[in-house]
XYZ file of C-alpha atoms in Angstrom:
590
model
C 12.508 8.600 5.118
C 9.791 11.304 4.326
C 10.519 11.386 0.791
C 7.367 10.798 -1.352
C 7.205 7.261 -2.694
C 6.157 8.060 -6.264
C 8.499 8.237 -9.187
C 5.427 10.056 -11.292
C 3.687 11.596 -8.830
C 4.031 15.435 -9.120
C 3.443 17.615 -6.235
C 3.234 21.424 -6.760
C 0.204 24.265 -6.536
C -3.550 22.745 -7.274
C -6.748 24.012 -8.131
C -8.199 22.589 -5.028
C -5.443 23.868 -2.773
C -5.345 27.346 -4.657
C -9.439 28.049 -4.111
C -9.315 27.021 -0.371
C -6.100 29.559 -0.221
C -7.766 32.256 -1.998
C -10.722 31.923 0.956
C -8.366 32.196 3.210
C -6.730 35.504 1.695
C -9.906 36.943 0.980
C -11.105 36.554 4.720
C -7.752 37.859 6.173
C -6.322 40.479 3.660
C -8.636 43.194 5.277
C -6.901 42.761 8.212
C -3.652 44.519 6.945
C -1.789 41.193 5.767
C -0.511 40.499 2.402
C -1.762 37.706 0.220
C 2.016 36.154 0.592
C 2.015 36.056 3.915
C -1.241 34.587 4.535
C -0.612 32.142 1.743
C 2.235 30.810 3.537
C 0.636 30.716 6.887
C -1.905 28.598 5.244
C 0.966 26.189 3.990
C 2.615 26.175 7.049
C -0.944 25.380 8.828
C -1.051 22.533 6.452
C 2.548 21.469 7.422
C 1.928 21.461 10.935
C -1.597 19.251 10.651
C 0.460 16.919 8.022
C 3.301 16.480 9.607
C 1.142 15.581 13.344
C -0.918 12.717 11.521
C 2.434 11.250 9.670
C 4.321 11.299 13.119
C 1.602 9.836 15.292
C 0.557 7.448 12.599
C -3.091 8.593 12.516
C -3.418 8.193 8.630
C -6.803 6.194 9.372
C -8.587 9.568 10.070
C -8.698 10.196 6.722
C -11.252 7.344 6.121
C -13.823 9.089 7.791
C -14.302 11.224 4.700
C -16.053 8.707 2.380
C -15.929 8.770 -1.263
C -19.639 10.171 -1.727
C -18.445 13.335 0.545
C -15.080 13.388 -1.438
C -16.973 13.600 -4.671
C -19.918 16.340 -3.686
C -16.818 18.231 -2.165
C -14.424 18.031 -5.294
C -17.080 19.087 -7.140
C -18.005 22.205 -5.219
C -14.971 23.300 -5.135
C -14.141 22.653 -8.867
C -17.466 24.410 -9.916
C -16.699 27.318 -7.385
C -13.144 27.642 -8.790
C -15.009 27.654 -12.797
C -17.250 29.969 -11.944
C -14.992 32.492 -10.404
C -13.057 32.429 -13.838
C -16.450 33.229 -15.760
C -16.160 36.934 -14.986
C -12.422 37.305 -16.644
C -13.076 35.077 -19.642
C -16.311 37.502 -20.096
C -14.080 40.450 -19.669
C -16.680 41.827 -17.050
C -14.698 43.817 -14.388
C -17.235 44.254 -11.788
C -18.105 41.078 -10.194
C -17.104 41.528 -6.631
C -19.332 38.723 -4.782
C -17.108 36.226 -2.919
C -19.972 33.415 -2.877
C -21.778 31.671 -5.418
C -25.212 33.109 -5.597
C -23.750 36.640 -5.799
C -21.135 35.873 -8.559
C -23.778 34.271 -10.547
C -26.604 37.517 -9.990
C -23.487 39.784 -10.836
C -22.294 38.029 -14.027
C -26.091 37.724 -14.895
C -26.552 41.601 -14.393
C -23.372 42.405 -16.469
C -23.631 40.218 -19.536
C -24.372 43.110 -21.760
C -21.397 45.135 -20.336
C -18.975 41.953 -21.576
C -16.043 42.587 -23.613
C -16.566 41.429 -26.900
C -12.458 40.982 -27.487
C -11.865 39.355 -23.901
C -14.789 36.822 -24.788
C -12.890 35.829 -28.467
C -9.890 35.132 -26.935
C -11.391 33.737 -24.019
C -13.595 31.090 -26.353
C -11.162 30.564 -28.675
C -8.364 29.397 -25.706
C -11.377 26.926 -24.406
C -11.487 25.709 -28.364
C -8.173 25.040 -28.559
C -7.474 23.458 -25.064
C -10.340 20.950 -25.762
C -9.550 20.548 -29.454
C -6.093 19.314 -28.311
C -7.239 17.564 -25.306
C -9.514 15.346 -27.212
C -7.189 14.923 -30.337
C -4.699 13.415 -27.632
C -7.026 11.136 -26.249
C -7.808 9.598 -29.545
C -4.945 9.402 -31.617
C -2.082 9.267 -29.407
C -1.898 5.417 -29.060
C -0.854 4.943 -32.039
C 2.466 4.334 -33.055
C 3.219 6.955 -35.896
C 5.109 9.907 -35.727
C 2.176 12.107 -36.369
C 0.502 10.533 -33.409
C 3.358 11.181 -31.232
C 3.402 14.923 -32.322
C -0.481 14.933 -31.572
C 0.547 13.634 -27.868
C 3.131 16.267 -27.222
C 0.999 18.853 -28.100
C -1.695 17.470 -26.205
C 0.349 17.274 -23.075
C 1.381 20.685 -23.360
C -1.893 21.926 -24.442
C -1.851 24.726 -21.647
C 1.611 26.075 -22.477
C 0.794 26.245 -26.216
C -2.355 27.985 -25.328
C -0.296 30.756 -23.415
C 2.277 30.920 -25.576
C -0.152 31.647 -28.634
C -2.647 34.362 -26.989
C 0.260 35.944 -24.996
C 1.567 36.533 -28.438
C -1.471 37.774 -29.830
C -1.877 40.146 -26.869
C 1.542 41.780 -27.423
C 0.714 42.215 -30.461
C -2.033 44.005 -30.464
C -1.733 45.634 -26.724
C 2.014 46.504 -27.252
C 1.395 50.193 -28.375
C -2.226 50.810 -26.376
C -0.193 51.864 -22.951
C -3.217 51.466 -20.353
C -6.172 50.988 -22.831
C -5.742 47.449 -23.867
C -8.617 45.700 -26.104
C -8.669 43.164 -23.098
C -7.761 42.792 -19.662
C -4.096 41.553 -19.547
C -2.517 40.076 -16.282
C 0.166 42.547 -16.037
C 2.559 40.576 -13.904
C 5.783 42.191 -12.821
C 8.874 40.210 -11.705
C 10.096 41.590 -8.346
C 12.757 39.110 -7.469
C 12.541 36.198 -5.055
C 12.133 37.342 -1.345
C 14.538 36.267 1.500
C 12.969 33.080 3.572
C 11.283 34.413 6.494
C 9.262 32.767 9.141
C 5.461 33.106 9.122
C 4.029 35.198 11.817
C 2.633 33.510 14.745
C -0.466 35.502 15.139
C -0.964 35.159 11.439
C -0.477 31.443 11.845
C -3.333 31.174 14.450
C -5.853 33.011 12.603
C -5.333 31.327 9.385
C -5.420 28.007 10.815
C -9.440 27.423 10.752
C -9.062 28.454 7.001
C -6.227 26.021 6.621
C -8.248 22.788 7.475
C -10.338 22.468 4.685
C -7.245 23.361 2.455
C -5.399 20.336 4.376
C -8.513 17.728 3.661
C -8.784 18.593 0.393
C -5.294 19.107 -0.442
C -4.364 15.506 1.515
C -7.646 13.658 -0.086
C -6.340 14.639 -3.399
C -2.948 13.533 -2.957
C -3.574 10.457 -1.462
C -5.975 9.403 -3.995
C -3.896 10.306 -6.875
C -1.019 8.146 -5.180
C -3.502 5.324 -4.953
C -4.701 5.317 -8.433
C -1.183 5.803 -10.308
C 0.305 3.178 -7.925
C -2.170 0.748 -8.659
C -1.556 1.644 -12.653
C 1.835 1.387 -12.672
C 2.186 -1.404 -10.345
C 4.044 0.223 -7.541
C 2.404 0.465 -3.508
C 2.321 3.458 -1.460
C 2.139 4.173 1.955
C -0.520 6.296 3.552
C 0.969 7.698 6.412
C 4.204 8.369 4.679
C 2.337 10.391 2.297
C 1.070 12.250 4.870
C 4.381 13.118 6.284
C 5.646 13.941 2.876
C 2.810 16.112 2.405
C 3.174 17.871 5.938
C 6.765 18.213 5.567
C 7.052 19.703 2.201
C 4.417 22.494 2.835
C 6.091 23.176 6.694
C 9.267 24.010 4.581
C 7.633 25.635 1.541
C 6.015 28.025 3.827
C 9.615 29.733 5.069
C 9.801 30.612 1.035
C 6.619 32.385 0.711
C 4.727 29.154 -1.371
C 1.534 28.577 -1.089
C 0.281 25.051 -0.090
C 1.345 22.362 -2.486
C -0.186 18.622 -3.052
C -0.190 15.934 -5.679
C -1.415 17.263 -9.121
C -3.835 14.896 -11.042
C -2.664 16.625 -14.628
C 1.314 16.878 -13.844
C 1.136 13.363 -12.714
C -0.607 12.205 -15.999
C 1.905 13.504 -17.891
C 4.917 12.067 -15.724
C 3.176 8.874 -16.085
C 2.737 9.067 -19.470
C 6.571 10.021 -20.357
C 7.444 7.169 -18.467
C 8.869 8.902 -15.544
C 11.172 6.325 -13.491
C 12.494 8.540 -10.915
C 11.375 11.586 -8.674
C 14.610 12.933 -9.600
C 12.912 14.192 -12.574
C 11.776 17.129 -10.473
C 15.310 18.265 -11.342
C 14.482 18.817 -14.786
C 10.922 20.444 -13.730
C 12.767 23.120 -11.307
C 15.481 24.020 -14.073
C 12.965 25.147 -16.382
C 11.153 26.858 -13.713
C 13.751 28.757 -12.840
C 14.790 29.886 -16.485
C 11.069 30.425 -16.615
C 11.491 32.936 -13.849
C 14.646 34.842 -14.293
C 14.453 34.780 -18.240
C 11.040 35.091 -19.203
C 9.307 36.985 -16.848
C 8.816 39.664 -19.053
C 6.203 38.079 -21.491
C 4.399 37.141 -18.374
C 3.164 40.792 -18.293
C 0.971 40.532 -21.534
C -0.598 37.121 -20.718
C -4.791 37.689 -21.203
C -6.995 37.149 -18.022
C -9.404 35.576 -20.305
C -6.482 33.063 -21.625
C -5.697 32.064 -17.920
C -9.331 31.813 -17.007
C -9.604 29.512 -20.278
C -6.651 27.292 -18.875
C -7.850 27.179 -15.066
C -11.589 26.155 -16.254
C -10.445 23.184 -18.891
C -7.954 22.205 -15.507
C -10.825 22.219 -13.005
C -13.375 20.369 -15.388
C -12.052 16.593 -15.018
C -12.518 17.055 -11.113
C -16.490 17.232 -11.497
C -17.812 14.140 -11.234
C -21.001 13.294 -13.531
C -24.407 13.470 -12.614
C -24.630 9.612 -13.274
C -22.288 9.173 -10.361
C -24.590 10.656 -7.664
C -27.541 8.970 -9.128
C -25.101 5.622 -8.458
C -25.090 6.850 -4.651
C -28.557 7.446 -4.729
C -29.741 3.855 -5.837
C -26.281 2.151 -3.744
C -27.425 4.038 -0.273
C -29.515 6.979 0.594
C -27.152 7.785 3.057
C -24.649 8.411 0.502
C -26.622 10.204 -1.333
C -27.619 12.703 1.191
C -24.006 13.481 2.511
C -22.828 13.935 -1.024
C -25.115 16.510 -1.544
C -24.466 18.090 1.839
C -21.045 18.306 0.944
C -21.874 19.532 -2.800
C -24.598 22.243 -1.713
C -23.023 23.341 1.157
C -19.582 23.774 0.038
C -21.029 25.457 -3.203
C -22.923 28.403 -1.656
C -21.416 28.461 2.017
C -17.982 27.846 2.709
C -15.630 24.592 2.041
C -15.113 24.004 6.031
C -19.100 24.266 6.672
C -19.579 22.017 3.819
C -17.068 19.062 4.860
C -18.198 19.562 8.277
C -21.832 18.902 7.631
C -21.443 16.063 5.540
C -19.031 14.333 7.759
C -20.941 14.995 10.882
C -24.053 13.847 9.240
C -21.783 10.193 8.344
C -20.952 10.140 12.098
C -24.754 10.771 13.402
C -25.892 8.331 11.035
C -23.702 5.470 11.533
C -24.243 6.347 15.711
C -28.107 5.928 14.822
C -27.807 2.689 12.648
C -26.230 1.012 15.889
C -28.710 2.453 17.915
C -31.767 1.712 16.432
C -30.244 -2.034 14.780
C -33.135 -4.360 14.650
C -32.898 -8.238 15.672
C -34.120 -10.996 13.450
C -36.965 -13.107 14.929
C -37.805 -16.300 13.305
C -40.877 -18.261 14.122
C -42.472 -21.493 12.932
C -44.163 -19.867 9.964
C -40.912 -18.244 8.308
C -39.638 -21.154 6.659
C -37.416 -18.883 4.145
C -35.760 -16.922 7.435
C -35.637 -20.270 8.787
C -33.481 -21.636 5.681
C -31.245 -18.569 5.775
C -30.438 -19.188 9.299
C -29.480 -22.637 8.830
C -27.419 -22.197 6.127
C -25.604 -19.293 8.548
C -24.846 -21.832 10.921
C -23.883 -24.610 8.829
C -21.845 -22.053 6.988
C -18.191 -24.036 7.632
C -19.308 -27.421 8.316
C -18.061 -29.890 5.389
C -14.616 -27.627 5.258
C -11.747 -30.273 4.282
C -9.301 -30.673 7.283
C -6.761 -28.616 5.398
C -7.317 -26.009 2.487
C -5.442 -26.419 -0.443
C -2.221 -24.151 -0.418
C -3.445 -21.932 -3.297
C -6.593 -21.204 -1.228
C -7.421 -18.378 1.364
C -10.812 -17.896 3.253
C -10.917 -14.080 4.685
C -13.755 -13.535 7.340
C -15.743 -9.955 7.770
C -16.633 -9.674 11.915
C -18.613 -6.442 10.918
C -20.236 -4.237 8.404
C -17.995 -3.399 5.545
C -18.358 0.887 5.103
C -16.662 4.082 4.698
C -14.201 3.664 8.114
C -12.795 0.213 7.679
C -13.036 -0.319 3.773
C -9.737 0.649 2.569
C -8.317 -0.988 6.137
C -9.905 -4.473 5.065
C -8.802 -4.140 1.786
C -5.469 -3.452 2.279
C -5.376 -6.309 4.973
C -6.792 -8.522 2.465
C -4.103 -7.927 0.078
C -0.947 -7.580 2.451
C -2.016 -11.365 3.595
C -1.985 -12.520 0.058
C 1.378 -10.890 -0.781
C 2.878 -12.136 2.316
C 1.744 -15.870 1.899
C 1.569 -16.439 -1.662
C 3.639 -15.896 -4.957
C 2.535 -13.296 -7.469
C 1.925 -14.333 -10.814
C 4.444 -13.268 -13.210
C 5.090 -15.559 -16.135
C 4.931 -15.236 -20.193
C 1.030 -16.165 -20.169
C 0.157 -13.420 -17.904
C 3.023 -11.025 -19.294
C 6.389 -9.713 -17.907
C 6.906 -8.053 -14.573
C 6.272 -4.256 -15.241
C 9.278 -1.848 -15.688
C 10.952 -1.530 -12.312
C 10.222 1.994 -11.079
C 12.142 3.721 -8.398
C 9.466 3.325 -5.359
C 10.702 -0.113 -3.580
C 8.281 0.855 -0.072
C 6.405 -2.064 -1.364
C 8.797 -4.869 -1.732
C 10.341 -3.878 1.533
C 6.806 -3.611 2.862
C 6.174 -7.295 1.857
C 9.657 -8.418 2.870
C 9.148 -7.375 6.355
C 5.624 -8.673 6.812
C 7.106 -12.259 5.294
C 10.070 -12.188 7.788
C 7.187 -11.296 10.787
C 5.254 -14.257 9.488
C 8.663 -16.733 9.668
C 8.899 -17.260 5.843
C 12.768 -17.521 5.018
C 12.585 -18.866 1.443
C 9.926 -16.915 -0.573
C 10.876 -18.815 -3.728
C 8.353 -21.728 -1.631
C 5.467 -19.779 -1.426
C 2.553 -21.054 -3.477
C 0.653 -19.136 -6.069
C -3.065 -17.766 -4.887
C -5.844 -19.455 -7.362
C -9.181 -18.910 -5.150
C -10.158 -16.241 -2.765
C -12.700 -16.591 -0.577
C -14.789 -13.697 1.007
C -17.299 -14.547 4.202
C -19.894 -12.002 4.228
C -21.855 -13.991 6.825
C -21.424 -11.315 9.401
C -21.983 -8.145 6.617
C -24.966 -6.583 7.464
C -24.354 -3.415 5.797
C -22.351 -1.863 3.025
C -22.019 1.568 1.128
C -20.491 3.122 -1.966
C -17.235 3.610 -0.421
C -16.890 -0.637 0.197
C -18.022 -1.131 -3.105
C -15.621 1.186 -4.870
C -12.930 -0.587 -2.579
C -14.125 -3.965 -3.536
C -13.532 -2.872 -7.343
C -10.114 -1.405 -6.443
C -9.126 -5.370 -4.722
C -10.598 -7.219 -7.714
C -8.642 -5.213 -9.900
C -5.094 -5.075 -7.665
C -5.763 -9.186 -6.987
C -5.647 -9.696 -10.548
C -2.250 -7.619 -11.022
C -0.592 -9.546 -8.366
C -2.314 -13.458 -9.038
C -2.826 -13.240 -12.612
C -5.958 -13.274 -14.460
C -7.144 -16.557 -13.381
C -7.297 -15.875 -9.746
C -10.950 -16.718 -8.468
C -12.964 -14.461 -5.830
C -15.923 -16.551 -3.810
C -18.363 -14.655 -1.844
C -20.560 -16.949 0.714
C -23.169 -15.795 3.303
C -24.060 -12.681 0.673
C -27.305 -11.748 2.816
C -30.288 -10.395 0.485
C -30.301 -6.897 0.985
C -26.269 -6.785 0.292
C -26.850 -8.663 -2.663
C -29.494 -5.850 -4.075
C -27.181 -3.127 -2.876
C -24.323 -5.010 -5.230
C -27.010 -5.025 -7.901
C -28.078 -1.425 -7.563
C -24.303 -0.311 -7.407
C -23.674 -2.547 -10.797
C -21.265 -5.029 -9.025
C -22.493 -8.244 -10.892
C -22.357 -10.971 -8.556
C -22.963 -14.159 -10.476
C -24.229 -17.491 -8.591
C -22.203 -20.925 -8.280
C -22.630 -22.190 -12.256
C -22.808 -25.987 -10.845
C -26.222 -25.054 -9.268
C -27.098 -24.277 -12.895
C -29.074 -27.590 -14.551
C -27.771 -26.215 -17.894
C -24.565 -24.918 -18.147
C -22.589 -23.622 -21.309
C -19.087 -22.349 -21.416
C -20.006 -18.719 -19.930
C -19.153 -20.395 -16.864
C -15.509 -19.916 -17.563
C -15.772 -16.608 -17.381
C -13.773 -14.981 -14.908
C -16.335 -12.870 -12.136
C -17.218 -12.976 -9.010
C -19.547 -15.798 -7.823
C -21.920 -16.554 -4.883
C -21.428 -19.925 -2.779
C -23.930 -21.442 -0.626
C -21.245 -21.673 2.100
C -17.601 -21.954 2.506
C -17.652 -25.741 2.004
C -19.386 -25.376 -1.402
C -16.959 -22.204 -2.369
C -13.310 -24.014 -1.136
C -14.405 -27.436 -2.861
C -16.352 -26.513 -5.877
C -14.918 -27.476 -9.236
C -12.298 -24.393 -10.122
C -12.995 -22.940 -13.760
C -10.824 -23.668 -16.344
C -7.536 -21.567 -16.660
C -6.661 -18.812 -19.468
C -4.188 -21.292 -20.592
C -6.823 -24.156 -20.968
C -8.988 -21.868 -22.777
C -5.821 -20.526 -24.780
C -5.147 -24.306 -25.696
C -9.036 -25.022 -26.760
C -9.277 -21.874 -28.767
C -6.210 -23.641 -30.491
C -7.540 -26.838 -31.223
C -10.708 -25.107 -32.656
C -8.745 -22.705 -34.949
C -6.541 -26.080 -35.955
C -10.041 -28.212 -36.504
C -11.451 -24.985 -38.691
C -8.382 -25.257 -40.888
C -8.684 -28.745 -41.423
C -12.394 -28.297 -42.607
């Protein structure tokens, strides 16, 4: 009931949760608690929060963290993790500051005392990891033995780097005793501790520090689940994912474990390896146990600089590009401010304060926007506003008495923004999946290979049963989806991101020929679309001279519902293929 939905989602320690946990360890260790006990207490708190939200079906609360806030938060955390590894990468020993400004100052002051051997090992490791990663991206798709070998080395690059430089470390340091050329981990295996219940007092003290760990971990977990669900054609249940996240952290806390969650790098490897079942975790577990009991002695010689290089390259993909933040600026000033609040406050103070500041700003902004929402006045001289008003009041006039079976209209009754964007997108997809058949055909490609996850199929079956649909084979396909934006007066970057996702998932389900038609898009919303690079084309039948470009399947804006429903349809890909074949035959005849 509470197992993870996904065959290839790999759950384990992540850089994000590791940083949050290390912050809690740093604050509570002076009180006499061991790092293991503090990490277990944080995991217990994460488990309690996850189970509470999951069992009470409160997964929607996560939607109050908008995409710009998440981008700023994760970028700040990734940079903080990377900054914390720079001192080990350079071989500097006295960087003790716990905040970013102090770390930067101490690192720069100690540059003359940097260890050259550590720098050589660290930067060589960075170069090794980057070269393998880029080689995998460039040549892994080719179907040759060499490309498969490159792909294998690419996905195991961290292990290969660790193996190579641990061997180098052992060779040059084994006879030096404590006077090694560069710092090594010196990790010694002391057995696996017996399970025990974390201290109730410690749990209470660790709870505030566990809040950002939970928020960061669960948002990363759910985001990865959604992304790979779309990629590999299966569906997640957000509440079930939160419940799973809570249960696994709660249980792990009894075994002296730190908090865990879905990890992008490991999940990517599972996806590339065509993993179809969570039972693959048994193989992973077996490998880990063998390493713990048989290879733990080798961990002693791992160079700290190599470990830092691995961590830096692991968190680098989490850093969002300046282009993305510039996109927030162009789309919405409020989105940009919330992203900057999350980034700068998280980076220079604490993640808890950064999240609180950004989420608080968003809530205040939404409330103030409702309080100071202006009215629209129309007078005898306002011809443009009068025309817009006439169009909005006549939007539904002229509709046929019965809609075609393959057409469905969705009318929005409120602004489309971060608190409701995911819910509305999900509602649209579920309605289409309930009342319309998927477009699996030889033209659109065979149905995807079956994964272990059947949650999506079961949910659709329940929805169809609730709707009184007895025979799904009689359901019509979906050809036209009309989105009525007449009452939408505000959108943000999160909503536009979900619109992109909606279009992608619609085409996966209904085929590449499904048309998405917009109605009632106001001038301000149209401008926001343009600033966010969401291209919305006009009704091609309004143009006086049309060419073949009108057949492109792109979102289009129509004057009203009647026109959107009854306007001629673009030619399907089948017709286009047939016409292309005719052209080729004509060329051959000539």
